[in-house]
CSV table of C-alpha atoms in Angstrom, one decimal:
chain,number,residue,atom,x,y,z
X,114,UNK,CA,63.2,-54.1,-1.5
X,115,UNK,CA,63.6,-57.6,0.3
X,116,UNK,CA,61.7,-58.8,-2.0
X,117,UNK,CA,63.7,-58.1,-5.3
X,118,UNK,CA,67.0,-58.4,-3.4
X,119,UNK,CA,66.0,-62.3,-2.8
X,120,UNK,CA,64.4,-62.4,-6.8
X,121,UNK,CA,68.5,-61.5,-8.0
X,122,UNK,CA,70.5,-63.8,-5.7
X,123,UNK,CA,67.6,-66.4,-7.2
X,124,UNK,CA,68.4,-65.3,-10.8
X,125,UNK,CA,72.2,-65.3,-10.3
X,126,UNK,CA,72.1,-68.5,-8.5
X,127,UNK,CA,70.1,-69.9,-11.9
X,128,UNK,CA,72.8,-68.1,-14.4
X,129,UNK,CA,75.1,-70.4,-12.5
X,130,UNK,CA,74.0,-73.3,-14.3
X,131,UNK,CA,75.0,-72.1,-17.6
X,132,UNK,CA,78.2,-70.7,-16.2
X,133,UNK,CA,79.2,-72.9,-13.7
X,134,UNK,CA,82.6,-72.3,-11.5
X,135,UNK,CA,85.5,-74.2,-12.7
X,136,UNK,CA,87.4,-74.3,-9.3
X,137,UNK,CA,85.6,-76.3,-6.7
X,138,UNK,CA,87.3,-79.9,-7.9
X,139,UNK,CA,89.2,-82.4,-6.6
X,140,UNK,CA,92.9,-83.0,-7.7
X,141,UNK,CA,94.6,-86.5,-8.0
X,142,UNK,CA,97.2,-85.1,-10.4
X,143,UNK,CA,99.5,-88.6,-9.4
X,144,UNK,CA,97.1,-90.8,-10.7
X,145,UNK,CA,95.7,-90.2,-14.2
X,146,UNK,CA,98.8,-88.6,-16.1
X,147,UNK,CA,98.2,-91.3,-18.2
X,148,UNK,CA,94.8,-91.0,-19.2
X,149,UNK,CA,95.4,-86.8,-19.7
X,150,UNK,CA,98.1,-88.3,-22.7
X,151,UNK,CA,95.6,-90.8,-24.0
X,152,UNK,CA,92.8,-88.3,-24.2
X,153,UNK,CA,95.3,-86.1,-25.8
X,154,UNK,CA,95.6,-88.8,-28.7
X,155,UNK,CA,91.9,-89.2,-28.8
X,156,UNK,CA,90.8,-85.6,-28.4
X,157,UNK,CA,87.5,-86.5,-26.4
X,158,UNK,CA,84.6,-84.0,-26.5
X,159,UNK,CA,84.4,-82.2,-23.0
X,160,UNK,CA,80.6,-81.9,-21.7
X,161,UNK,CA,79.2,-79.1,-22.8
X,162,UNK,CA,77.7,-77.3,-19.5
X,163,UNK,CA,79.5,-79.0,-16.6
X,164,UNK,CA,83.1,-76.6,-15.6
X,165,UNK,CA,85.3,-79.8,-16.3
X,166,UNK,CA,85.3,-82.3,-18.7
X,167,UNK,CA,83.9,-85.8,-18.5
X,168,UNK,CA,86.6,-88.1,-20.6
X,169,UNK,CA,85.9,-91.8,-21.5
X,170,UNK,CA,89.2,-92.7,-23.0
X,171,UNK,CA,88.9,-95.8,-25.7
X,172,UNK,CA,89.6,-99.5,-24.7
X,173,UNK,CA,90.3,-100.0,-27.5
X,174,UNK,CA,93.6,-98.1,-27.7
X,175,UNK,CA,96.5,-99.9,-28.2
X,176,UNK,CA,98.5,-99.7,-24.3
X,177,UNK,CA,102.2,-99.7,-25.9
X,178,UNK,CA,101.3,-97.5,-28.7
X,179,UNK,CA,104.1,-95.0,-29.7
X,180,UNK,CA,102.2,-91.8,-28.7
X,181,UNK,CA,105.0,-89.4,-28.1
X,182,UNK,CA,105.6,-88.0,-25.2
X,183,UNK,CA,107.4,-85.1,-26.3
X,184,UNK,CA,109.7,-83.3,-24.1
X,185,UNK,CA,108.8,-79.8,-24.2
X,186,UNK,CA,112.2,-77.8,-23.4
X,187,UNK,CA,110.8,-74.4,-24.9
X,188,UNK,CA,110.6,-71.0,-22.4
X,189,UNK,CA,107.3,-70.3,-23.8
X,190,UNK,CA,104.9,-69.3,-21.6
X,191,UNK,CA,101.5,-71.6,-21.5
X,192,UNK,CA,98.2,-70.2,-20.9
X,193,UNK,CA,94.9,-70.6,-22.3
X,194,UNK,CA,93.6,-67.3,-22.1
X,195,UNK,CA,90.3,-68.2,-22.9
X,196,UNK,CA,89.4,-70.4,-20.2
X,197,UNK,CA,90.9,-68.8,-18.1
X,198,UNK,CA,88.9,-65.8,-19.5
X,199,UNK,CA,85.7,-67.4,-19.2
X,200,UNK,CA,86.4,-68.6,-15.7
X,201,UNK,CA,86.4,-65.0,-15.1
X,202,UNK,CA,83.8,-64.0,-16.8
X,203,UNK,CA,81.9,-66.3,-14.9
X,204,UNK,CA,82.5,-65.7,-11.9
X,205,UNK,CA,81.8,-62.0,-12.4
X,206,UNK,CA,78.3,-62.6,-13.5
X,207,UNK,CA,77.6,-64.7,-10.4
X,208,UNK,CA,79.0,-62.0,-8.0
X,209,UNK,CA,77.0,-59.1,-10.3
X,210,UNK,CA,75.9,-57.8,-6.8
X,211,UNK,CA,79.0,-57.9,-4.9
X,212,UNK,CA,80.5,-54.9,-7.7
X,213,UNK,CA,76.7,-53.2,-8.1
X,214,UNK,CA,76.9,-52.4,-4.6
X,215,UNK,CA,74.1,-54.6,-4.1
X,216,UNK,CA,73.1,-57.5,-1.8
X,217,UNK,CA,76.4,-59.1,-2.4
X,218,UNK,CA,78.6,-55.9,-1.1
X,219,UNK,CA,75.8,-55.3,2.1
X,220,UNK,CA,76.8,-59.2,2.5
X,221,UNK,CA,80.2,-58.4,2.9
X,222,UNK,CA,80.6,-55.5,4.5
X,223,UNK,CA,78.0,-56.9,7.1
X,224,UNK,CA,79.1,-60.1,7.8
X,225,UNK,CA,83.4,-60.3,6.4
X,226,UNK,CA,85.8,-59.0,8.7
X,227,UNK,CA,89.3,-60.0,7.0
X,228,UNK,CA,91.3,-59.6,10.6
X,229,UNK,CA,94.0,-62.5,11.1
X,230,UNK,CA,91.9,-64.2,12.8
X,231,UNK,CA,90.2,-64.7,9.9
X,232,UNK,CA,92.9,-66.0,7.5
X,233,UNK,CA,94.0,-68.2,10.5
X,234,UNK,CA,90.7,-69.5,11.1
X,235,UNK,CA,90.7,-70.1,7.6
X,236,UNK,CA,93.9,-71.6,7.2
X,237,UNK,CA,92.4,-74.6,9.7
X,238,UNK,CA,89.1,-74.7,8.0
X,239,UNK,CA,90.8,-76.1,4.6
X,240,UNK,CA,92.4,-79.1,6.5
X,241,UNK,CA,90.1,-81.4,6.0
X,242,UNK,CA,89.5,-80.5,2.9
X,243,UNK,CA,92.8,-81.1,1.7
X,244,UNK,CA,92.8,-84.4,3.8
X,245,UNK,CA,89.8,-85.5,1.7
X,246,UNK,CA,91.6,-84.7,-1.6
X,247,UNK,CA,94.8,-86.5,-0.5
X,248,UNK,CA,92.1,-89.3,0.6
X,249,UNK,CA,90.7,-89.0,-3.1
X,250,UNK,CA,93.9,-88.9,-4.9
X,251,UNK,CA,95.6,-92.0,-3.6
X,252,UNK,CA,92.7,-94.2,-3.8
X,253,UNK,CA,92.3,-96.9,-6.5
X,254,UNK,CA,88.3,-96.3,-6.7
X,255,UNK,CA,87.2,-96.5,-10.2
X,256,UNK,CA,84.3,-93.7,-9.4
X,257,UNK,CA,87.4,-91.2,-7.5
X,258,UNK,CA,89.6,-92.0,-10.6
X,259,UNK,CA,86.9,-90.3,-13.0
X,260,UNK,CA,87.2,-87.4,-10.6
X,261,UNK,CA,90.8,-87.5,-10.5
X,262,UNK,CA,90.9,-87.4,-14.5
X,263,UNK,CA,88.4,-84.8,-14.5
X,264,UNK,CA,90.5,-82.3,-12.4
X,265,UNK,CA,93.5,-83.5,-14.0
X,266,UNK,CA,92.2,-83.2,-17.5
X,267,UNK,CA,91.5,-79.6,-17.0
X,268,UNK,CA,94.5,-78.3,-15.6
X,269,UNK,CA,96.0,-79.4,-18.9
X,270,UNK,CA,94.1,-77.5,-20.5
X,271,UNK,CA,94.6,-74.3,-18.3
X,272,UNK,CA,98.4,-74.6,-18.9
X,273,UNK,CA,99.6,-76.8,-20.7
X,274,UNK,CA,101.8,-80.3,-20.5
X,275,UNK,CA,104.8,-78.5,-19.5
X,276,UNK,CA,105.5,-77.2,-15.6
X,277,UNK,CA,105.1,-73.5,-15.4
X,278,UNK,CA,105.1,-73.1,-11.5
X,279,UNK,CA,105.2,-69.1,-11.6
X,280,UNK,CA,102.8,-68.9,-14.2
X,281,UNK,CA,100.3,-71.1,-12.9
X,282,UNK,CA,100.8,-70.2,-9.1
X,283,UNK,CA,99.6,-66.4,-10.5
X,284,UNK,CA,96.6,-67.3,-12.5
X,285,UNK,CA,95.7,-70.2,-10.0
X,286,UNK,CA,95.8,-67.2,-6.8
X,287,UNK,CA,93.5,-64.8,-8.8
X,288,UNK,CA,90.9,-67.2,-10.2
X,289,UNK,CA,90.6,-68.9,-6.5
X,290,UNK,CA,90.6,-65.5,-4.6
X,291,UNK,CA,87.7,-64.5,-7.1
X,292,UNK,CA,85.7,-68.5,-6.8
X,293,UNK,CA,86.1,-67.7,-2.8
X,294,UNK,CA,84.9,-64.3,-2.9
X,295,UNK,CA,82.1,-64.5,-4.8
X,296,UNK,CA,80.5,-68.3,-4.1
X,297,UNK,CA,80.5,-68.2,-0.4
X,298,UNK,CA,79.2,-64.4,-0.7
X,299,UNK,CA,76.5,-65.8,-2.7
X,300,UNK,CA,76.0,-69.4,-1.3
X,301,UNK,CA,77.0,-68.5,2.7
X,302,UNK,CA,76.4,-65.3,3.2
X,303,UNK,CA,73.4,-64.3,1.0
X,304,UNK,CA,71.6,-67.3,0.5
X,305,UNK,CA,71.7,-69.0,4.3
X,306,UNK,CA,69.9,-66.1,5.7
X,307,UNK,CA,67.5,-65.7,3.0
X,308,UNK,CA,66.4,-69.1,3.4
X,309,UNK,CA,66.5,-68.9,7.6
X,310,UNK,CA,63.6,-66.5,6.6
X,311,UNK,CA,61.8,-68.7,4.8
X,312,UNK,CA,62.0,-71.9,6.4
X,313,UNK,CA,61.0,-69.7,9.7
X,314,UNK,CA,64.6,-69.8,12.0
X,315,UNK,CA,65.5,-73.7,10.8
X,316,UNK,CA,68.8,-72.7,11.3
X,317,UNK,CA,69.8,-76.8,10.3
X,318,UNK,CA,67.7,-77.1,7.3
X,319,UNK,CA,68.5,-73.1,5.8
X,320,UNK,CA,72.1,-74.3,5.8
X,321,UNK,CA,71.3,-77.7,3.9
X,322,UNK,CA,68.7,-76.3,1.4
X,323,UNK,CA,72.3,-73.7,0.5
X,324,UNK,CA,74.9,-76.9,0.9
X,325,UNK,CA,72.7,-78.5,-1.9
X,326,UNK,CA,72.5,-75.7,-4.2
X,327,UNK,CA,75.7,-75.2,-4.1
X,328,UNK,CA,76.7,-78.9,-4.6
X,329,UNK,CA,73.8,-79.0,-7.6
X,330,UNK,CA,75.1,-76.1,-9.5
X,331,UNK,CA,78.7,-77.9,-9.4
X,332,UNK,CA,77.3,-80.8,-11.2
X,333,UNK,CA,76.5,-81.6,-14.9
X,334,UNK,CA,72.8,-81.8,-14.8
X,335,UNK,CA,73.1,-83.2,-18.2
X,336,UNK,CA,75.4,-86.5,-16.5
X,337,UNK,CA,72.7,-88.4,-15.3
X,338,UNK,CA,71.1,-89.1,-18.2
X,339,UNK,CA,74.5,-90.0,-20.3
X,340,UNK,CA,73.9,-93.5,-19.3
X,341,UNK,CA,74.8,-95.5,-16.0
X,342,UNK,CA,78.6,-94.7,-15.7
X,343,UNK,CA,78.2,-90.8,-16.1
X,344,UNK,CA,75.4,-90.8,-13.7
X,345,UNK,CA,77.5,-92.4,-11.2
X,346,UNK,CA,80.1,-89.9,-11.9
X,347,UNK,CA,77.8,-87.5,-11.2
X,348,UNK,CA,76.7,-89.0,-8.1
X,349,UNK,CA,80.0,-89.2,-6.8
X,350,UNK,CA,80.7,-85.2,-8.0
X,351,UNK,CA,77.7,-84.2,-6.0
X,352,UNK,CA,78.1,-85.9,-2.2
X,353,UNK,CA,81.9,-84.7,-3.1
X,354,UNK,CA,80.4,-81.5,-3.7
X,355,UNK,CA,77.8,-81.5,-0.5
X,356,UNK,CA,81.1,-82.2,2.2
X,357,UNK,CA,83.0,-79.2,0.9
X,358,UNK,CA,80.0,-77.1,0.7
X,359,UNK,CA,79.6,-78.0,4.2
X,360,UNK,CA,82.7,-77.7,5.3
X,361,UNK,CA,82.2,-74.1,4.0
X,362,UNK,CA,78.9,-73.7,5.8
X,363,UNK,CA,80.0,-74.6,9.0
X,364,UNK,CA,83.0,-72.5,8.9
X,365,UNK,CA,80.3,-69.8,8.0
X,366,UNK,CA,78.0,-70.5,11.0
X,367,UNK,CA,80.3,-71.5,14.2
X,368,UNK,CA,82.3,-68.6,13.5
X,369,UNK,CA,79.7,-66.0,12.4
X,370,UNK,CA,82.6,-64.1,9.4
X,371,UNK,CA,82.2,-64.6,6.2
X,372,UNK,CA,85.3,-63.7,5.8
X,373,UNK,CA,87.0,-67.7,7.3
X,374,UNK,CA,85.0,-69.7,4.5
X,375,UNK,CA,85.8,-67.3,2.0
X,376,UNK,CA,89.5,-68.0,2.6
X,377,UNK,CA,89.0,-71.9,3.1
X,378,UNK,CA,87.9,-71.6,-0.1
X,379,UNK,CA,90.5,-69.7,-1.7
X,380,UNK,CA,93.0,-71.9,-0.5
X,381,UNK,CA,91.1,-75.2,-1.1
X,382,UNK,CA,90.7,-74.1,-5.0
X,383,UNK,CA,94.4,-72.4,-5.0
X,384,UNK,CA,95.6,-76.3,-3.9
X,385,UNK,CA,93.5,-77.9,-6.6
X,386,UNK,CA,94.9,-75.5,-9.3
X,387,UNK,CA,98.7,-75.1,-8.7
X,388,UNK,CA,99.6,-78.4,-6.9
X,389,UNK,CA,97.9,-80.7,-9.5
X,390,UNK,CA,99.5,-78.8,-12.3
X,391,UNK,CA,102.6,-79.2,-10.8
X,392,UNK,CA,102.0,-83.0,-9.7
X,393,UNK,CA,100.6,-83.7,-13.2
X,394,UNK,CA,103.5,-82.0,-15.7
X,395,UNK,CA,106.0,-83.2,-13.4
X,396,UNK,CA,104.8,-87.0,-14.2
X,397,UNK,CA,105.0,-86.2,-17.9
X,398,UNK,CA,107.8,-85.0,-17.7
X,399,UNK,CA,109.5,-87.7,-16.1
X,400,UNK,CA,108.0,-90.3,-18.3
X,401,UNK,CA,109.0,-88.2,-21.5
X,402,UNK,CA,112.9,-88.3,-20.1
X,403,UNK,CA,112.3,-92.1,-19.4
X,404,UNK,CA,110.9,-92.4,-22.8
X,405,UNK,CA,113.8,-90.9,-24.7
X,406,UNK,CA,116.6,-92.9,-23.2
X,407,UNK,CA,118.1,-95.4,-25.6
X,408,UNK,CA,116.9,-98.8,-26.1
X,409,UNK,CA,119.2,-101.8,-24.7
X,410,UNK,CA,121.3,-103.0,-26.9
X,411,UNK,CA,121.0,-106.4,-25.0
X,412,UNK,CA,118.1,-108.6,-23.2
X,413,UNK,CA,114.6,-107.8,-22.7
X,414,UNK,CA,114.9,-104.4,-24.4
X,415,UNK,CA,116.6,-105.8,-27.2
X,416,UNK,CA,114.9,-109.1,-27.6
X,417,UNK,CA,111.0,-106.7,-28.1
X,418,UNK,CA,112.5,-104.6,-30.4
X,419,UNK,CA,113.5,-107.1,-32.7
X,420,UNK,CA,110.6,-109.2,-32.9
X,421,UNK,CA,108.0,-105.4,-32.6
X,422,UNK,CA,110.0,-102.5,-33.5
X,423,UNK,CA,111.5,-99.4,-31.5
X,424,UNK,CA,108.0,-97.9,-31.2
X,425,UNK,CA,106.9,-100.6,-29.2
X,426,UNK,CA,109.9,-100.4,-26.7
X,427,UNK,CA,109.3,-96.6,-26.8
X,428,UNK,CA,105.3,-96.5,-26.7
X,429,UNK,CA,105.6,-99.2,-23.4
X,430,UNK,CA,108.2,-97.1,-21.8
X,431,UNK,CA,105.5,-94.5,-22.1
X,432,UNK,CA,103.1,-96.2,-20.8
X,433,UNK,CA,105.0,-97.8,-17.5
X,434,UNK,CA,106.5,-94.4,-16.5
X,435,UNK,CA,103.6,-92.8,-16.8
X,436,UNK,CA,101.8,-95.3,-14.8
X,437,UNK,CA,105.0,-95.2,-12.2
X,438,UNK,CA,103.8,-93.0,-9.9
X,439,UNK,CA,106.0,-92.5,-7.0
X,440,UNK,CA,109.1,-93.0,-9.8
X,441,UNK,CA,110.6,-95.8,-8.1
X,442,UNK,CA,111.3,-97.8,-11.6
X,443,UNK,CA,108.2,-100.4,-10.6
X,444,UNK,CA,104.4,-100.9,-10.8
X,445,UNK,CA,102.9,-102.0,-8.2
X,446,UNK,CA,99.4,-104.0,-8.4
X,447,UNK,CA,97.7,-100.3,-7.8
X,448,UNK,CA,99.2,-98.4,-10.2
X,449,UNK,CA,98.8,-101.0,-12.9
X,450,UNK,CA,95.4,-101.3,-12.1
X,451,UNK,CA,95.0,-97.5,-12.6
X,452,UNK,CA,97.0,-96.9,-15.7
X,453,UNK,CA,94.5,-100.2,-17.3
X,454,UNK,CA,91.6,-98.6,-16.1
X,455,UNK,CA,93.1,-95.2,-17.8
X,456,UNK,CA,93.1,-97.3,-21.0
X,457,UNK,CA,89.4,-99.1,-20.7
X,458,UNK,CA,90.1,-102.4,-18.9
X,459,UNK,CA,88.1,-102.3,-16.1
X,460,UNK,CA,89.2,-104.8,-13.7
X,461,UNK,CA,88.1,-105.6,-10.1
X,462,UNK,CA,90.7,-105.6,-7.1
X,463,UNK,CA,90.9,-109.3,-7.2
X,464,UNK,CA,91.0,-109.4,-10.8
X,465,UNK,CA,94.0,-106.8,-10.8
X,466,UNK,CA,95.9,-109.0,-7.8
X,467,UNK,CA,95.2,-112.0,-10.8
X,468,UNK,CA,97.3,-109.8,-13.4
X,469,UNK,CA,99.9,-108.4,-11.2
X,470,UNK,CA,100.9,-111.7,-10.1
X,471,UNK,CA,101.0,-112.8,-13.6
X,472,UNK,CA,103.1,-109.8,-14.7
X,473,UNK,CA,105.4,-110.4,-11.7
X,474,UNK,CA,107.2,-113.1,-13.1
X,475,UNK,CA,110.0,-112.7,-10.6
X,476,UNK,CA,107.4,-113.1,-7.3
X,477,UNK,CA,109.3,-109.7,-6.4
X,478,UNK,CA,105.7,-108.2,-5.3
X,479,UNK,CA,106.5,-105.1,-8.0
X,480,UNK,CA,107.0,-105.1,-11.8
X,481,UNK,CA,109.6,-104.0,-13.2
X,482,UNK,CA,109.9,-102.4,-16.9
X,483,UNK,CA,111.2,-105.8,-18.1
X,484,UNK,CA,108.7,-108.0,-16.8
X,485,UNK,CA,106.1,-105.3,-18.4
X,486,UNK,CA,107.4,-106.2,-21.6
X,487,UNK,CA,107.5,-110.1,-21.3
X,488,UNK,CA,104.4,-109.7,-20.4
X,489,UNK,CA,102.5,-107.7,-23.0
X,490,UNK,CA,105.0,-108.5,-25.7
X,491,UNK,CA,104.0,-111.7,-26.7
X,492,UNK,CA,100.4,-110.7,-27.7
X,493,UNK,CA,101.8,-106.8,-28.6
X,494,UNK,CA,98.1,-106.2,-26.8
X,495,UNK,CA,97.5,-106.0,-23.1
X,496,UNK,CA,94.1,-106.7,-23.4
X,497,UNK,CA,94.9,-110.0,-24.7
X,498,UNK,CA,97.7,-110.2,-22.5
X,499,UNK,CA,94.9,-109.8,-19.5
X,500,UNK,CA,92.1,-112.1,-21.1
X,501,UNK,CA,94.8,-114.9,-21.0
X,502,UNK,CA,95.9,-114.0,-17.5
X,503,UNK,CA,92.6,-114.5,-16.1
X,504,UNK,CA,91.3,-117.3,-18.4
X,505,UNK,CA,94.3,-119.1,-17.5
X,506,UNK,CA,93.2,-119.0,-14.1
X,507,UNK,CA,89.8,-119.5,-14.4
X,508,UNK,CA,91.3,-122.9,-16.8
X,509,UNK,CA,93.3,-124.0,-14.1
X,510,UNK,CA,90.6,-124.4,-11.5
C-alpha cells in the first residue's frame, strides 16, 4: 500500500511537467509595460511546455513607431477562459489524490489544521516573499527583467490590456487557493516525508531533494537548450524558484501544519496575479491617455511633426509614457535603460549613464518628453540615435 501510494505522488509529480502550474511567478508589472505592447505588435510564440511565455521582442523594431495604444473605454468583461481553464485543469490532475480520497486527502487531514493561527502564521510567511518580488521588480537586471516580462506578459493574456480589478481579484483568489492547496499538499506534505523514508531520517536533505523538484517542474526544461540567453533565463527562473520553494518548506517544517505554507502560497500567487494586472493595465492606460492628447501646436512637438509626421510625435509619446514608470512626466537613466532593453538594445549600466547624459540635454539629471524627441528625432531611429551617442564618446577620447 506504501508502495503504490509513493508510485502516484511519483506519477503525478511527472504529469507536472507537461502541465506545469502557471502561478508560482514573479511580478514586475512597473517595468515591462512596454515590452507586453511590443510583443503585442510582434505576436511572439510562447514556449510551448513552460506555464509562461519566454518573449524575445525584436531590435529591430522601430522605438517611436505609431503602435496604438488604444484606449479601451468598453464595460466588457475580459477573461480568457481557456487559460484560465487549463490552469485548472491542471492543477486538478496534479492534486488527483487530494479529491480520490487518496494520499493527498490522508495528507491533509493529517497534517493541515486551518485554525487562525494558521492563516496568521501564514500571513508572515509570504513576507519575504513579497519583499523578494518588490526586490525583483524595481531592479534594472537584464536576467530579472526577462522574468518581469514573463509574469507580465501573461497576465495580459489572462485578462486583458484593460483594468478589471473585480474580475481579476475573483479569478486570481480561486486559481491561487487551488495552486496552494494542491502544490504544497503534493510537494510539502506528501513528498517531504516520502523522501525522509528514503534518505533514512535526513531531515535537511528530504526537504532539498522536494525544494528542487518543485523548482525543476516550474522551469522550461526545454530553455536551456534555446541557446545562451534562454538558458540563463532559465537559470535565473530556477534559484528564483528554489527560495520560494524553501520559503514554503520551512514554513512546512518549523511549524509542523500544512496548512501555514498552503496559505503563504495562496497569497504569494494571489499578489502575483491581481497586483500585476492592476500595476500593468494601469501603465497602459496611462500611456494610452498621454498618447491621445493633442500635439503642440508650437516647439519641440511642433518642430518633429513637421519634419516626421504626427505618428512619430504619437508613436514616441507611446513609447516615453510607457517607459515613465512612476508617471512623473520624466525618464530617468533606469527607466530608459529598461524600456531600450524592452526594444533589443542591450546596454550596460555605464553604457546607459553614456546615453542618458546624452539625452539630457538640459543636465537636469531626468528627460523630459522634449529632450526624448531632440534626441531620437534627428536619426527617426534610436538605435542610431545610441550608436552615435556612444561612438561619439568613444571619438572624443
Amino acid at each position: 500500500k506504501h508502495y503504490h501510494s509513493m508510485t502516484k505522488v511519483s506519477l503525478l509529480l511527472l504529469l507536472a511537467l507537461l502541465a506545469a502550474p502557471t502561478c508560482a511567478f514573479v511580478s514586475a508589472p512597473s517595468r515591462s509595460a512596454i515590452s507586453i505592447h511590443v510583443e503585442k505588435e510582434h505576436r511572439k510564440a510562447a514556449s510551448p511546455v513552460t506555464s509562461v511565455p519566454r518573449v524575445r521582442t525584436s531590435g529591430s523594431s522601430s522605438l517611436c513607431a505609431s503602435s496604438k495604444v488604444d484606449k479601451d473605454t468598453s464595460n466588457k468583461v475580459v477573461l480568457n477562459t481557456g487559460l484560465v481553464r487549463q490552469t485548472v485543469l491542471n492543477q486538478a490532475l496534479l492534486g488527483l489524490t487530494i479529491w480520490q480520497g487518496g494520499i493527498g486527502s490522508q495528507v491533509l487531514e493529517r497534517d493541515a489544521s486551518f485554525m487562525p493561527s494558521a492563516l496568521f502564521l501564514g500571513a508572515v510567511g509570504v513576507v519575504p516573499l513579497v519583499a523578494l518580488s518588490r526586490f525583483i521588480e524595481t531592479s534594472e537586471s537584464r536576467a530579472f527583467a526577462d522574468l518581469n516580462l514573463s509574469t507580465n506578459l501573461l497576465m495580459l493574456r489572462y485578462f486583458g490590456d484593460r483594468p478589471q480589478p473585480l474580475v481579476a481579484f475573483v479569478t486570481s483568489a480561486g486559481i491561487a487557493g487551488l495552486t496552494g492547496l494542491v502544490e504544497e499538499t503534493n510537494f510539502r506534505g506528501a513528498l517531504i516525508p516520502q523522501l525522509l523514508e528514503k534518505t533514512g531520517g535526513d531531515l535537511p536533505l528530504a526537504v532539498a531533494l522536494s525544494t528542487l523538484i518543485f523548482a525543476v517542474l516550474h522551469v522550461n526544461p526545454l530553455g536551456i537548450f534555446n541557446g545562451k540567453e534562454a538558458a540563463q533565463d532559465a537559470a535565473v527562473l530556477l534559484c528564483y524558484q528554489i527560495l520560494t520553494g524553501s520559503v514554503f518548506a520551512a514554513l512546512y517544517v518549523f511549524t509542523g501544519n500544512l496548512a501555514v505554507p498552503i496559505v503563504a502560497h495562496a497569497l504569494f500567487d494571489f499578489y502575483v496575479f491581481f497586483f500585476t494586472h492592476l500595476n500593468v493595465t494601469t501603465q497602459m492606460e496611462y500611456a494610452a491617455n498621454e498618447a491621445s492628447m493633442p500635439v503642440a501646436g508650437r516647439g519641440i512637438e511642433a518642430k518633429w511633426k513637421a519634419e516626421r509626421g504626427e505618428k512619430f510625435i504619437t508613436g514616441c509619446k507611446e513609447t516615453f509614457y510607457l517607459a515613465d514608470t512612476n508617471r512623473d512626466g520624466v525618464l530617468s537613466r533606469e527607466e530608459l535603460r529598461i524600456v531600450l532593453y524592452s526594444y533589443g538594445i542591450r546596454l550596460s549600466k555605464d553604457e546607459s549613464e553614456i546615453v542618458a547624459s546624452a539625452a539630457d540635454f538640459d543636465k537636469s539629471g531626468a528627460i523630459d518628453f522634449s529632450e526624448f524627441l531632440d534626441y531620437v528625432g534627428p536619426s527617426g531611429n534610436p538605435s542610431r540615435a545610441i550608436k552615435g551617442s556612444l561612438l561619439g564618446v568613444a571619438d572624443r577620447g
